Each structure stands twice: as C-alpha cells, then as structure tokens.
Coordinates of C-alpha atoms in Angstrom, one line a residue:
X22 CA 66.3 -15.7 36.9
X23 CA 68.4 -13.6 34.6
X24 CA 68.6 -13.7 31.0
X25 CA 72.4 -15.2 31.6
X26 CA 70.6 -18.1 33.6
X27 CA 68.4 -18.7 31.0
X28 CA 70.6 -18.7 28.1
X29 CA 73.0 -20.9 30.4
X30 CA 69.9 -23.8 30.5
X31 CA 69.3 -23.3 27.2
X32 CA 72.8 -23.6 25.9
X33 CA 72.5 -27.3 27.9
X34 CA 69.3 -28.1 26.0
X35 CA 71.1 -27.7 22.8
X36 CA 73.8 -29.9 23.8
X37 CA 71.7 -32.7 24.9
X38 CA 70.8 -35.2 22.6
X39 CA 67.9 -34.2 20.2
X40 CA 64.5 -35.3 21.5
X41 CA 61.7 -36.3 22.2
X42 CA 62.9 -39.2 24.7
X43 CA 60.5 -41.8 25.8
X44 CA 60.9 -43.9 28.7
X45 CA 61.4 -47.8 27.9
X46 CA 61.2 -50.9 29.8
X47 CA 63.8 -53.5 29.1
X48 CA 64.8 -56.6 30.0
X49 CA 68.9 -58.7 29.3
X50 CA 70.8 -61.6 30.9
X51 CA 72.9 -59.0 32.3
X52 CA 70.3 -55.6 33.3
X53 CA 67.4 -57.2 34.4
X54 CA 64.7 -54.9 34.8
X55 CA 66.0 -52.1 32.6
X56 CA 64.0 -48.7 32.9
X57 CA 65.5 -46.7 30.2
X58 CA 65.7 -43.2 28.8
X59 CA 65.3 -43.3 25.3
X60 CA 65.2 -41.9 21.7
X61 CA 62.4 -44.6 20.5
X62 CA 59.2 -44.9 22.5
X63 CA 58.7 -48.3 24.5
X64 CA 57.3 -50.9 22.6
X65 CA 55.4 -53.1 25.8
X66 CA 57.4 -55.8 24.7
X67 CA 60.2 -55.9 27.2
X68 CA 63.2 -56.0 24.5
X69 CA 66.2 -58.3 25.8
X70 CA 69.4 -57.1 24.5
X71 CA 70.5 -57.9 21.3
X72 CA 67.0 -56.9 20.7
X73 CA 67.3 -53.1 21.7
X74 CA 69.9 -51.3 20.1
X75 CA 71.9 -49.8 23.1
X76 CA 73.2 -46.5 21.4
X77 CA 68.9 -45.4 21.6
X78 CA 69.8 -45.2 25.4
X79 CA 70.4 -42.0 26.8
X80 CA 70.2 -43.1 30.5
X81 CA 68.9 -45.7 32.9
X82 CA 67.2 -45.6 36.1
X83 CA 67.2 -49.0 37.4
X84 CA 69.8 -51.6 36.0
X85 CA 69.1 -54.9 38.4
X86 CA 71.7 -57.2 38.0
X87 CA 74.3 -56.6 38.7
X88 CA 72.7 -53.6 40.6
X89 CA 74.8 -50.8 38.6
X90 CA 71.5 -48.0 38.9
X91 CA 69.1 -49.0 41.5
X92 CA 68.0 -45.6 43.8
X93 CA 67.1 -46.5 47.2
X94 CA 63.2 -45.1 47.2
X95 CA 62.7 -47.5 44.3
X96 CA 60.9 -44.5 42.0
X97 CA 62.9 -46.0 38.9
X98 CA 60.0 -45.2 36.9
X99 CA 59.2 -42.0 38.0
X100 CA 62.8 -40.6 37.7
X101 CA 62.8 -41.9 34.2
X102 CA 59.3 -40.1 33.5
X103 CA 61.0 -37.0 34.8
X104 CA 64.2 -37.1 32.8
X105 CA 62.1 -38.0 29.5
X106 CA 60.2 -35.3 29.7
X107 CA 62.1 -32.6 30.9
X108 CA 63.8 -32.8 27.6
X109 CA 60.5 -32.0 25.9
X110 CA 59.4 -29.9 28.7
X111 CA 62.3 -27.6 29.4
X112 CA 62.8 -26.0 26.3
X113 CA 58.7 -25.1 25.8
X114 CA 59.4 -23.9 30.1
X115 CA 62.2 -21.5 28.4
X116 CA 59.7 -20.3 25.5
X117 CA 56.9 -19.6 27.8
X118 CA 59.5 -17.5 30.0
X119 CA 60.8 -15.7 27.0
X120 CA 57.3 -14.8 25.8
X121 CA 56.1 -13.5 29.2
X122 CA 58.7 -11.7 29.5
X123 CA 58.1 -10.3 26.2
X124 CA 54.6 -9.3 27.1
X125 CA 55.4 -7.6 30.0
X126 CA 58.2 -5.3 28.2
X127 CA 55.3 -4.9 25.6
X128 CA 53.0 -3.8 29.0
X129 CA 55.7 -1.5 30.6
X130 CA 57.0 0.0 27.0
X131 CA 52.8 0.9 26.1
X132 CA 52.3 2.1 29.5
X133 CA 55.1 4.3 29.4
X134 CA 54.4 5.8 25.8
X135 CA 50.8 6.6 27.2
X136 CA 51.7 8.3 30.6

C-alpha cells in the first residue's frame, strides 16, 4: 500500500462522522427489528421510535418492515459489529502502519549510517 493509498483512507476517516459508533438494537411501528449503527451505545432496552432520536443513526443493517435493509445471509448483527468498529479500528490500523513504517526507516537509516 502506498503512502497515497493510505492518506486516501485516511482522508475518508476524517470525513465520516466522528466516532466511536456502537451498534443498537431498535424496535418502531414502521422498522421492526432495527440493528443500527450509532453514535450512542445501545441501551438493552429496544427503543421504539419517538424514543430514539433518529439523527444518532449512521446506518442500519436490518430494517424489517417494510423490508427496506434485510441482507440475504441474515448476519445483520455482524455487519453492524463490523461497520461500528471499523470506525474505531481503522484509524488505530493507519497509526500502527505509520509507526511500522517509521521503525523500519529508523532500521534501514541506522543500518546504513553504521555500514
């Protein structure tokens, strides 16, 4: 991966909105069986709307009725899990890549002024 590559992921980071996100279970009249992407961790209590505030939703993996989001394999919870946490979990992946590569410059650049 170039540093181009890297800086392009980043840049989409930044864009996003701010984290952490949480993933939330949610219940309406109208999206029955919400799994939710969110800005406010889940609170076990299955919030019908107007009791969630929709504008804490960044995005939904299973809306059931009508069925607007509902992936065939059914892994509603685990694609929400994913998305959650790669907001948390890219940017420390980019860190940890710009540190390694650090190091190693630091290895080459050391090994170079002792040859």
């Amino acid at each position: 991966m170039t540093d181009e590559e890297l800086a392009d992921i980043e840049e989409l980071v930044e864009f996003t909105t701010p984290g952490p996100w949480y993933v939330r279970m949610l219940d309406d009249d109208w999206a029955m069986g919400l799994v939710a992407v969110s800005t406010v961790p889940d609170t076990g209590r299955g919030e019908r709307w107007p009791g969630f505030d929709h504008q804490q939703i960044v995005a939904a993996t299973l809306v059931q009725q009508p069925r607007y989001v509902d992936v065939a394999d059914e892994r509603w919870d685990e694609n929400a899990r994913f998305i959650a946490n790669a907001r948390q979990d890219i940017p420390r992946l980019i860190a940890e890549i710009r540190r390694l590569r650090a190091a190693l410059e630091g290895q080459a650049a050391q090994g170079a002024a002792t040859s």
